[in-house]
Short mmCIF file of N, CA, C and O in Angstrom, two decimals:
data_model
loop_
_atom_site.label_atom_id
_atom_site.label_comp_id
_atom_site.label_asym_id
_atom_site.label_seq_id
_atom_site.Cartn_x
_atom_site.Cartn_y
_atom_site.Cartn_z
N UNK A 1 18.31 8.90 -4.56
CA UNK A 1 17.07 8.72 -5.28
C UNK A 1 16.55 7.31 -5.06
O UNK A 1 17.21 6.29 -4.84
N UNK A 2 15.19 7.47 -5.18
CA UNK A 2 14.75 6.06 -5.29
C UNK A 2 15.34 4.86 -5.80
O UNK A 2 15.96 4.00 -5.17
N UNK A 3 15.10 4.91 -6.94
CA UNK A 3 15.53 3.98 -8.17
C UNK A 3 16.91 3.48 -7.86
O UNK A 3 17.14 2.28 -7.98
N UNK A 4 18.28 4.65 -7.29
CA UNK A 4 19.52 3.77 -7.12
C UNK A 4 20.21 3.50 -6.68
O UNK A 4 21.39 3.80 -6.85
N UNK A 5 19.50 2.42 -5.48
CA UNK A 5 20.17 1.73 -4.37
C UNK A 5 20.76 0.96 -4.62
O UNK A 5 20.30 0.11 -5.38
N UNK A 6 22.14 0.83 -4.11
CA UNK A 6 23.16 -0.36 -4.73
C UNK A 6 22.86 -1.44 -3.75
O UNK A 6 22.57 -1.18 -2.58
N UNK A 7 22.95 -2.77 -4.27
CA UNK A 7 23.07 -3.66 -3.63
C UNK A 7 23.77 -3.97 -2.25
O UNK A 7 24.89 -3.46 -2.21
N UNK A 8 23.55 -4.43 -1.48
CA UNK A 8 24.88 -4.66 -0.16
C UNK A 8 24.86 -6.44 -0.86
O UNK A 8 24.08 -7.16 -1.48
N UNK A 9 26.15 -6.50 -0.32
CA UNK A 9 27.12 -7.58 -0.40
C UNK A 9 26.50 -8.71 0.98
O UNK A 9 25.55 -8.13 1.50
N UNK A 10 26.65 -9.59 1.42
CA UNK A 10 26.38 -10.11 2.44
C UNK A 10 24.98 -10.71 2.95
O UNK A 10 24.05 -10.73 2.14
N UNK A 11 24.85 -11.03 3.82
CA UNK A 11 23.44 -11.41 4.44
C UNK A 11 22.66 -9.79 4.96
O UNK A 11 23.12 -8.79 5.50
N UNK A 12 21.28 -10.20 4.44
CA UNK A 12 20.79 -9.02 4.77
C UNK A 12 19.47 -8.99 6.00
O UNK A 12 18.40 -9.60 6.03
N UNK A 13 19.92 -8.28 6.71
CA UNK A 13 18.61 -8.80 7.98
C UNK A 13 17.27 -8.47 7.77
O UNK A 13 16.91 -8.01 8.85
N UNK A 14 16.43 -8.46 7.08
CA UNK A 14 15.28 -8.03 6.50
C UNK A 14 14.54 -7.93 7.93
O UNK A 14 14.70 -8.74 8.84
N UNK A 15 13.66 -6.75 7.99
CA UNK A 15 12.81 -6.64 8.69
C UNK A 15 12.98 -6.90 10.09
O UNK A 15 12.07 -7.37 10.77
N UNK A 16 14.09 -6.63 10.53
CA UNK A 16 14.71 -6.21 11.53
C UNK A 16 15.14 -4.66 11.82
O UNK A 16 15.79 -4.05 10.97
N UNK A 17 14.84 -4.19 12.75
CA UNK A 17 14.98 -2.87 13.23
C UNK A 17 14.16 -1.58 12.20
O UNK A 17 13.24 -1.89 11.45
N UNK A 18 14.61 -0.29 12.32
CA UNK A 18 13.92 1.10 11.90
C UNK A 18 14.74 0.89 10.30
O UNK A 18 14.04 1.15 9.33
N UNK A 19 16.17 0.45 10.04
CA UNK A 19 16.65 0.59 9.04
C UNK A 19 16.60 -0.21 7.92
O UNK A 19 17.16 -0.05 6.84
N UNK A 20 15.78 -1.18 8.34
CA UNK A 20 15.27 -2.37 6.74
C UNK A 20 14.12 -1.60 6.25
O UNK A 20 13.26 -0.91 6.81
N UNK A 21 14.40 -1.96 4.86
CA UNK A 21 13.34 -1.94 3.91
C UNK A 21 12.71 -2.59 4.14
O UNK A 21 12.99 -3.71 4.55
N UNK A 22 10.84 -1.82 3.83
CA UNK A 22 9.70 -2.90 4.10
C UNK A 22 9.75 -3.53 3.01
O UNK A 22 10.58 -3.32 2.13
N UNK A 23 8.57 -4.61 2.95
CA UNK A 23 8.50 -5.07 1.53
C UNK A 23 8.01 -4.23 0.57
O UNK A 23 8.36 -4.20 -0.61
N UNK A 24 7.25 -3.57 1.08
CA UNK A 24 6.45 -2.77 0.13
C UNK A 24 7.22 -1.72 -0.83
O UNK A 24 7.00 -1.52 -2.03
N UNK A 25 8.18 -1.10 0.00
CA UNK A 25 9.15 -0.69 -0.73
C UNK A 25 9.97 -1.36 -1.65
O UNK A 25 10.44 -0.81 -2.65
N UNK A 26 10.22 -2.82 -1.25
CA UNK A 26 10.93 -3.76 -1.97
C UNK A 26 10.53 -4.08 -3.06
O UNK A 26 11.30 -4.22 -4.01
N UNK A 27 9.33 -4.25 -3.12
CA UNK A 27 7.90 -4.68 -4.17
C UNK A 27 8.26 -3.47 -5.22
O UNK A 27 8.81 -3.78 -6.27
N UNK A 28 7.98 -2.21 -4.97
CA UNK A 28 7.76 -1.39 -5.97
C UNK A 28 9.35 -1.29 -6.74
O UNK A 28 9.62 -1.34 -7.94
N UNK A 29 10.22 -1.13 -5.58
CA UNK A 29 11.94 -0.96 -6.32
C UNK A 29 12.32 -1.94 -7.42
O UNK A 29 12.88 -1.78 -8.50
N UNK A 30 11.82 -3.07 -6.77
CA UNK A 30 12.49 -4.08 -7.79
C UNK A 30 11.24 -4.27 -8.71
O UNK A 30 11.62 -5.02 -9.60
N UNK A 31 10.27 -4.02 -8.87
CA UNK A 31 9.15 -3.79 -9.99
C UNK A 31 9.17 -2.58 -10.94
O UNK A 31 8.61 -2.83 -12.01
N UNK A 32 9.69 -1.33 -10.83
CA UNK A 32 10.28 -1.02 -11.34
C UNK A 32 10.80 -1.22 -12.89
O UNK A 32 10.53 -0.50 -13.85
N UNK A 33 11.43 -2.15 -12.87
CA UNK A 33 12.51 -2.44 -13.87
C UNK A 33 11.25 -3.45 -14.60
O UNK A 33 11.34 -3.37 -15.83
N UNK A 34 10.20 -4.29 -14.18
CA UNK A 34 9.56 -5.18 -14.66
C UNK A 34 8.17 -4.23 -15.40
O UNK A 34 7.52 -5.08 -16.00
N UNK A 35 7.53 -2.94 -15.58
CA UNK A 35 6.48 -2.40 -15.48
C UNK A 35 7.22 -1.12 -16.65
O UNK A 35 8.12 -0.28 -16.63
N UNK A 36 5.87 -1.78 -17.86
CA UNK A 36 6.41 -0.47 -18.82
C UNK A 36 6.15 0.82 -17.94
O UNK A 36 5.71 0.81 -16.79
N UNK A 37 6.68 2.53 -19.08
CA UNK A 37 6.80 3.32 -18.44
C UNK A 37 5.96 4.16 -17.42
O UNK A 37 6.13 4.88 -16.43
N UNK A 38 4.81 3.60 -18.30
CA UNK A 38 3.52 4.28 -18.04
C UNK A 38 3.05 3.26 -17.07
O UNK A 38 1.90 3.20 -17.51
N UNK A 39 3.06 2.49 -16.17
CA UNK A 39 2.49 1.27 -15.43
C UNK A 39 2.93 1.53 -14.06
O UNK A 39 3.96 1.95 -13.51
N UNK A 40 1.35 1.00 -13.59
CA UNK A 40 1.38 1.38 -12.16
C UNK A 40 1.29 0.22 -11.32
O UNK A 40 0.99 -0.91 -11.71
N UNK A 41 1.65 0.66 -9.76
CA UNK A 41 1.28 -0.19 -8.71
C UNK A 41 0.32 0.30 -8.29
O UNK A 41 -0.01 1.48 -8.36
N UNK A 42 -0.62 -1.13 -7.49
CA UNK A 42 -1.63 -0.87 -6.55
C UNK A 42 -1.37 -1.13 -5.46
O UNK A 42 -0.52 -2.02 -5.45
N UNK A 43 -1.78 -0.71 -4.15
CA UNK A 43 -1.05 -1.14 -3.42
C UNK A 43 -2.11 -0.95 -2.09
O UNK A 43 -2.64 0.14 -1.90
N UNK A 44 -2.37 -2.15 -1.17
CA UNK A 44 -3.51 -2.00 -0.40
C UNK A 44 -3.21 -1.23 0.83
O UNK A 44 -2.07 -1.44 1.23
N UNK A 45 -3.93 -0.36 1.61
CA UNK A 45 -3.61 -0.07 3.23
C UNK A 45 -5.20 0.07 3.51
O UNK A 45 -6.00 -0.22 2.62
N UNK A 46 -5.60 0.47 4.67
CA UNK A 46 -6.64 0.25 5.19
C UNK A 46 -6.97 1.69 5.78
O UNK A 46 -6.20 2.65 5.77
N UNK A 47 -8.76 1.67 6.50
CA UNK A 47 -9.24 2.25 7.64
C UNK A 47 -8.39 2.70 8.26
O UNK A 47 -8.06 3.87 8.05
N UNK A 48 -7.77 1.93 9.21
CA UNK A 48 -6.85 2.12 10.27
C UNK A 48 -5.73 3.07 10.33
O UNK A 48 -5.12 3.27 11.38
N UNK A 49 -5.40 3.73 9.06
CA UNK A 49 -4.57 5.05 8.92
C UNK A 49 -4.98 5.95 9.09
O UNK A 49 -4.23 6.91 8.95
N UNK A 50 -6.41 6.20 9.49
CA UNK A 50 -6.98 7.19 9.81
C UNK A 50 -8.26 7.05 11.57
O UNK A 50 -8.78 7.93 12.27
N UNK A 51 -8.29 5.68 11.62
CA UNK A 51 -9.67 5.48 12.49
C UNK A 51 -8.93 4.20 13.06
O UNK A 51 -9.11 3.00 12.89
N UNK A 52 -8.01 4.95 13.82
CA UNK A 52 -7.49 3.65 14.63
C UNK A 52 -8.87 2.89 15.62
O UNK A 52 -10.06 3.22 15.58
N UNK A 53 -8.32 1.91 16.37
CA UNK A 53 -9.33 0.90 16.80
C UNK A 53 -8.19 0.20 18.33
O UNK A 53 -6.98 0.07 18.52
N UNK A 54 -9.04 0.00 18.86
CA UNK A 54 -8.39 -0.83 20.27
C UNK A 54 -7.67 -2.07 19.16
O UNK A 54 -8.07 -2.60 18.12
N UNK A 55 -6.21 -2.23 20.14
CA UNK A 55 -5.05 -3.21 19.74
C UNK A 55 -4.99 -3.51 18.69
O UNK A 55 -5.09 -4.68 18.31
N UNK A 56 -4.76 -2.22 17.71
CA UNK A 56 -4.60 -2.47 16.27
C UNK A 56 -3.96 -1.06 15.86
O UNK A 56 -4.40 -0.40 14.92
N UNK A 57 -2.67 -0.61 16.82
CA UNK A 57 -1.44 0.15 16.72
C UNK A 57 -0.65 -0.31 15.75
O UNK A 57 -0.68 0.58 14.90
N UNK A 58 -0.04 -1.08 15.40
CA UNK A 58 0.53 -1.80 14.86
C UNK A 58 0.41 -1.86 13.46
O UNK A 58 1.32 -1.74 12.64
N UNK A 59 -1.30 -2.13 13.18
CA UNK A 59 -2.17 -1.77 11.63
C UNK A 59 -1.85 -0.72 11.47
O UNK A 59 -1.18 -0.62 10.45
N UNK A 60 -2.05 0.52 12.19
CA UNK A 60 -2.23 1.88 11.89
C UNK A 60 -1.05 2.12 11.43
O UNK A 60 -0.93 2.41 10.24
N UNK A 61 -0.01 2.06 12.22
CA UNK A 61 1.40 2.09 11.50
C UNK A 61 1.34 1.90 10.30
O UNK A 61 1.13 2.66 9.35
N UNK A 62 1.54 0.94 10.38
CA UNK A 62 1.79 -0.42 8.69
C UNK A 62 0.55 0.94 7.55
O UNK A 62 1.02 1.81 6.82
N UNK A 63 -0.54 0.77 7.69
CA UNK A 63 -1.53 1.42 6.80
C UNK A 63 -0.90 3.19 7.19
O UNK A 63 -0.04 2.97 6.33
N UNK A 64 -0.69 4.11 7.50
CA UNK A 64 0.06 5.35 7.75
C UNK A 64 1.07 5.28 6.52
O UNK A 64 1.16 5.85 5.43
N UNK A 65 1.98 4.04 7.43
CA UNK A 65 3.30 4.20 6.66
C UNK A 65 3.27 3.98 4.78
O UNK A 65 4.18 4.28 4.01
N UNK A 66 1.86 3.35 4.39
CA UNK A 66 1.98 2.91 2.95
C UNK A 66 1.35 3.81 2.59
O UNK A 66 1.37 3.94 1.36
N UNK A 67 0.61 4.74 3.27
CA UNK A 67 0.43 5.63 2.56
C UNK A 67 1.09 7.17 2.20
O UNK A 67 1.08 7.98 1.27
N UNK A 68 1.52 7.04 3.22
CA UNK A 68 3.08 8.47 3.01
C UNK A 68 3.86 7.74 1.99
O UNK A 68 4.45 8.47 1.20
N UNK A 69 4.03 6.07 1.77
CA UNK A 69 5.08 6.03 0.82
C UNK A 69 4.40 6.45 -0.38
O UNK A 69 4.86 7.10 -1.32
N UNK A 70 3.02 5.91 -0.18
CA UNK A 70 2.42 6.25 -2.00
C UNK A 70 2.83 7.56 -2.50
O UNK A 70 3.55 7.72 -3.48
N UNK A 71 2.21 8.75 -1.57
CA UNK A 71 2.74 9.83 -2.04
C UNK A 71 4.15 10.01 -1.99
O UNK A 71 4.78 10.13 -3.04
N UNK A 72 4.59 10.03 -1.13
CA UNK A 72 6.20 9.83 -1.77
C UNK A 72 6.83 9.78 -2.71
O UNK A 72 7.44 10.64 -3.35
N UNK A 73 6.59 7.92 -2.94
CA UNK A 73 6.92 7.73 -3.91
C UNK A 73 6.67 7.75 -5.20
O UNK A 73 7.17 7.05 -6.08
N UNK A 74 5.54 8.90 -5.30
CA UNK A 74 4.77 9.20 -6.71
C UNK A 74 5.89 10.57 -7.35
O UNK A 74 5.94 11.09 -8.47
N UNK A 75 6.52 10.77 -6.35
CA UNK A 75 7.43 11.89 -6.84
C UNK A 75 8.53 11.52 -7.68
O UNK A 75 8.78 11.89 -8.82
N UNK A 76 9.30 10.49 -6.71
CA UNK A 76 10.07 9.68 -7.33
C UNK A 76 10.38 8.62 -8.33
O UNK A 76 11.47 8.16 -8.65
N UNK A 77 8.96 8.29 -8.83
CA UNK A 77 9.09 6.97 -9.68
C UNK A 77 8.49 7.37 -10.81
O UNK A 77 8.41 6.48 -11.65
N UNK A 78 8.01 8.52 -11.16
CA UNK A 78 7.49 8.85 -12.70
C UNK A 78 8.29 8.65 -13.55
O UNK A 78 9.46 8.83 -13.20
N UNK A 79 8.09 8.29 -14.76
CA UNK A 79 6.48 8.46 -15.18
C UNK A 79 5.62 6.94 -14.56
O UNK A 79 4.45 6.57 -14.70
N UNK A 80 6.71 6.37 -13.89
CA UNK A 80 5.32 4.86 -13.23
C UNK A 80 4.61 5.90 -12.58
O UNK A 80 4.63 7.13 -12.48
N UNK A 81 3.71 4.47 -11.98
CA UNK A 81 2.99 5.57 -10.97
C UNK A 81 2.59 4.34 -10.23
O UNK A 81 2.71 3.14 -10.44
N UNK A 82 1.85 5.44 -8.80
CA UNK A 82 2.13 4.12 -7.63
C UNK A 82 0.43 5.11 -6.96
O UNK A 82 0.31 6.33 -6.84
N UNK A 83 -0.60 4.09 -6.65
CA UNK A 83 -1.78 4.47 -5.69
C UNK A 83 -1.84 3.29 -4.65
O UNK A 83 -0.96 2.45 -4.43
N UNK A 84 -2.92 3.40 -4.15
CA UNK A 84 -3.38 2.63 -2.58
C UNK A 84 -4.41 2.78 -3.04
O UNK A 84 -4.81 3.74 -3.70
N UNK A 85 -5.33 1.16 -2.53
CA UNK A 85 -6.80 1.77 -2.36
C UNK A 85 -6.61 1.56 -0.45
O UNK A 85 -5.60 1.34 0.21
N UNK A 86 -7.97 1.74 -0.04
CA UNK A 86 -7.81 2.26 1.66
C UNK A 86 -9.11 1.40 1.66
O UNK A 86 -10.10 2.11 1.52
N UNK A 87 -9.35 0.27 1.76
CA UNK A 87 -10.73 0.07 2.17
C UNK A 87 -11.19 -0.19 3.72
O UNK A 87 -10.43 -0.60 4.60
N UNK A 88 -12.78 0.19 3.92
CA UNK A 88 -13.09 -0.05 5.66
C UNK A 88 -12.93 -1.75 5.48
O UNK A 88 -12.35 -2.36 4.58
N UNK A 89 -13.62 -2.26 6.64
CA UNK A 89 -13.68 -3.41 6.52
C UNK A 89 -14.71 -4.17 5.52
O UNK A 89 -15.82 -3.67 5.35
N UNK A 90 -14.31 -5.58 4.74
CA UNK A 90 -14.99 -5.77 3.67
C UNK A 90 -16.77 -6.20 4.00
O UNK A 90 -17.26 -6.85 4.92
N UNK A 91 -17.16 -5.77 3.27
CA UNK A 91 -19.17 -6.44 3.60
C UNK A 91 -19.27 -8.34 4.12
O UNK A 91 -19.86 -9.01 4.98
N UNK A 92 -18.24 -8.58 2.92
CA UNK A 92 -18.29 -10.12 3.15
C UNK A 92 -17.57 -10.93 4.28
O UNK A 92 -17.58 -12.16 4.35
N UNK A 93 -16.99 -10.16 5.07
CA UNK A 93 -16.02 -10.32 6.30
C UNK A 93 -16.56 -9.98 7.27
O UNK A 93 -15.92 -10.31 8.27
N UNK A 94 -18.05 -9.15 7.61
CA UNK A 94 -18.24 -8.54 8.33
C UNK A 94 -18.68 -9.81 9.79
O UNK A 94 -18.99 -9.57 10.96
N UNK A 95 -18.56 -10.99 9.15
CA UNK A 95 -19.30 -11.76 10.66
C UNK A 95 -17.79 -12.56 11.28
O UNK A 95 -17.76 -13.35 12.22
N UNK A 96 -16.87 -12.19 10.66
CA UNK A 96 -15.61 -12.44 11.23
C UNK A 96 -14.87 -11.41 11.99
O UNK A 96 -14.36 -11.45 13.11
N UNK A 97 -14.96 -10.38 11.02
CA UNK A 97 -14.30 -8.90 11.48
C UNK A 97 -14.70 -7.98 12.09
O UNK A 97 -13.96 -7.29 12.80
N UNK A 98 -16.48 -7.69 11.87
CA UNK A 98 -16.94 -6.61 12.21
C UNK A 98 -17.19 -6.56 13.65
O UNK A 98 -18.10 -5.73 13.70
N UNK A 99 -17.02 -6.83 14.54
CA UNK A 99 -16.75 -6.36 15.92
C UNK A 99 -15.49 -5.58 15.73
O UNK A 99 -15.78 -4.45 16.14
N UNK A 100 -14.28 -5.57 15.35
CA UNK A 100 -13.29 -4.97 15.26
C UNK A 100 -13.45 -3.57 14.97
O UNK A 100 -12.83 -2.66 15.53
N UNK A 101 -14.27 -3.45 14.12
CA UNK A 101 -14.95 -1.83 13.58
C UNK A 101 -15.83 -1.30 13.90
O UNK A 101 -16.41 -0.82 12.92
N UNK A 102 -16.54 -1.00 15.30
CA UNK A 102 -17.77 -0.62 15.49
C UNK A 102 -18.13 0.87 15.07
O UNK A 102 -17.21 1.68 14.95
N UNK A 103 -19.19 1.18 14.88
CA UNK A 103 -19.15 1.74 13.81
C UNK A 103 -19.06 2.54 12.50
O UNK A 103 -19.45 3.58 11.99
N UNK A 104 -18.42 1.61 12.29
CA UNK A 104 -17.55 1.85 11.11
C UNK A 104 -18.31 1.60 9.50
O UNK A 104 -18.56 0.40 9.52
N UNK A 105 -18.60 1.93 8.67
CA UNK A 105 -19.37 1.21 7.27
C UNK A 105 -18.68 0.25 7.03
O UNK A 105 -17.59 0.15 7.60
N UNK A 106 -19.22 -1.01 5.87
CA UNK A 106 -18.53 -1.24 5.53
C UNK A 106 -18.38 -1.69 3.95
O UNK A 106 -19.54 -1.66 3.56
N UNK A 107 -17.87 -1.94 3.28
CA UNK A 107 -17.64 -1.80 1.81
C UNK A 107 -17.53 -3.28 1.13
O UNK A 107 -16.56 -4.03 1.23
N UNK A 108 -18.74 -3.53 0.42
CA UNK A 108 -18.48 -4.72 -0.51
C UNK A 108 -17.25 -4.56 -1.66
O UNK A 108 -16.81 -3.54 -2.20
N UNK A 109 -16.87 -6.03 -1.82
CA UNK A 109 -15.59 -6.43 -2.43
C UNK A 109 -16.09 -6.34 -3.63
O UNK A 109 -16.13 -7.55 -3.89
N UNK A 110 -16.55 -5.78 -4.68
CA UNK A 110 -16.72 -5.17 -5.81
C UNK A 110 -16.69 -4.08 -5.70
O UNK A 110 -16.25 -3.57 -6.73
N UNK A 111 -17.08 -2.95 -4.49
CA UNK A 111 -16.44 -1.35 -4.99
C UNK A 111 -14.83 -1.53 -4.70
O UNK A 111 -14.15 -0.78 -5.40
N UNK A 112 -14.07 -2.40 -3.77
CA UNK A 112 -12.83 -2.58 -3.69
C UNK A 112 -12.20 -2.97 -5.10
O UNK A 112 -11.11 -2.65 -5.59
N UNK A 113 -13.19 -3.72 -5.57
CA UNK A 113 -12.09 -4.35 -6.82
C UNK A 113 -12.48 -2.94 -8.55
O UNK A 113 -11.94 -2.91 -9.65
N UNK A 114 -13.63 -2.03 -7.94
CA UNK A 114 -13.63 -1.34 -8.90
C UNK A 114 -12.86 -0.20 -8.57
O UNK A 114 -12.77 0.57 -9.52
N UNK A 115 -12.21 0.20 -7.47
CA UNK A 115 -10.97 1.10 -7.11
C UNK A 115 -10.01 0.80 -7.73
O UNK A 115 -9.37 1.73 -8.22
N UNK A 116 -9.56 -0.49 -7.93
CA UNK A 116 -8.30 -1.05 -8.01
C UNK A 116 -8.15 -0.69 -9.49
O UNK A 116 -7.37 0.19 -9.86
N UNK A 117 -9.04 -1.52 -10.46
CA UNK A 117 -9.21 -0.95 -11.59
C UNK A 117 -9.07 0.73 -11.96
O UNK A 117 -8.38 1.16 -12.88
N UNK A 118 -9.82 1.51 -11.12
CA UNK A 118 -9.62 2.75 -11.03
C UNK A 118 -8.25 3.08 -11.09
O UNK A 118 -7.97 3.70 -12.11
N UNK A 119 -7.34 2.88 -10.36
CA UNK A 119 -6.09 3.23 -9.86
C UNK A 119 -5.18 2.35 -11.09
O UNK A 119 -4.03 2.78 -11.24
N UNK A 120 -5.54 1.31 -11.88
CA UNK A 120 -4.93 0.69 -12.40
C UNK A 120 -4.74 1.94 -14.24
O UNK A 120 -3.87 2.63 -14.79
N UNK A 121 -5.92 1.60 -14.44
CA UNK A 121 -6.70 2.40 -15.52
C UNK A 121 -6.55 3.80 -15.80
O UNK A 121 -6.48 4.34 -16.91
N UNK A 122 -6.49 4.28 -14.73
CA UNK A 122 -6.34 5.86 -14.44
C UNK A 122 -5.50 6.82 -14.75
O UNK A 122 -4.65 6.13 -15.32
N UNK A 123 -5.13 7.80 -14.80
CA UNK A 123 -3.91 8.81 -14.76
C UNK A 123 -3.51 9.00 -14.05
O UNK A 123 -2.47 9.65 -14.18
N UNK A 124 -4.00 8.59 -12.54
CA UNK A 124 -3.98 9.51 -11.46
C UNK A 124 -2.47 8.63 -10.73
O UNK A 124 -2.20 7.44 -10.92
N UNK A 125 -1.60 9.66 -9.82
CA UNK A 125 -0.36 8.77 -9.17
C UNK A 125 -0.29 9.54 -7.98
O UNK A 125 -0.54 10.73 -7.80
N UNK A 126 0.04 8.79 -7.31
CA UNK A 126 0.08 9.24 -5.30
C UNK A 126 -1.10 9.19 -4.79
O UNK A 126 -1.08 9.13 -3.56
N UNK A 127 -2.26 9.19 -5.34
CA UNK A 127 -3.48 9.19 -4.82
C UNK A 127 -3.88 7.56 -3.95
O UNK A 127 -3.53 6.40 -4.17
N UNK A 128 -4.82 8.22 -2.86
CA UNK A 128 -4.85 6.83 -1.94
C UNK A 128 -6.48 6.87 -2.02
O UNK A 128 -6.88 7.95 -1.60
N UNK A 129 -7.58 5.94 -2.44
CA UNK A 129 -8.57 5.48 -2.59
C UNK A 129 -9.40 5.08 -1.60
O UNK A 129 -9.67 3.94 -1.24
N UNK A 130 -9.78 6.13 -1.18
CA UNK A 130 -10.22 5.63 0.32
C UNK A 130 -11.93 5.38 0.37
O UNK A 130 -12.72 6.32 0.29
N UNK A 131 -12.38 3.85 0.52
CA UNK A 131 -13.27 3.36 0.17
C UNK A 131 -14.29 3.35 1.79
O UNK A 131 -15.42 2.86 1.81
#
């Protein structure tokens, strides 16, 4: 089960190879114990889990992988609860970033921060917010 991984003894190689824990997993395990019963994580992934982009394999992964954990781990961690929001690239980023996303929309950082709230506020668990 989630919740009861025993400690290893020793030096631990973090983030090395297929068999470390990401952080993200790390984040929620050991939060856990810090988050009354009813209290959730938010937890960011992106576009890119769905609308990959030239040399940004790597993102897609990373954003994929947090979102199979959300649902996942919405099974396992009740009554917490655990969402994602998914945003495109932000409005206010767009003269840094937006070549990266052609086209793609893109989403001011107030509907991002009113997801979060959403997901915070909400009932809802495993759900990924895709902005």
């Amino acid at each position: 089960m989630f919740r009861a991984r025993p400690r290893r003894r020793g030096r631990r190689r973090a983030g090395r190879g297929f068999g470390a824990r990401s952080r993200t997993t790390e984040l929620v395990r050991q939060g856990l114990a810090h988050v009354a019963a009813r209290g959730s994580f938010t937890l960011i992934t992106g576009v890119l889990a769905h609308e990959p982009i030239r040399t940004g394999a790597a993102a897609s992964l990373a954003n994929g992988a947090v979102e199979a954990f959300v649902r996942a781990a919405a099974i396992e961690i009740a009554p917490h609860r655990v969402n994602a929001v998914s945003p495109t690239v932000f409005t206010e980023s767009l003269d840094t970033y937006g070549d990266f996303f052609p086209g793609m929309g893109s989403v001011p950082l107030e509907r991002v921060a009113q997801a979060y709230v959403r997901s915070v506020e909400g009932a809802q668990t495993g759900r990924i917010h895709q902005l």
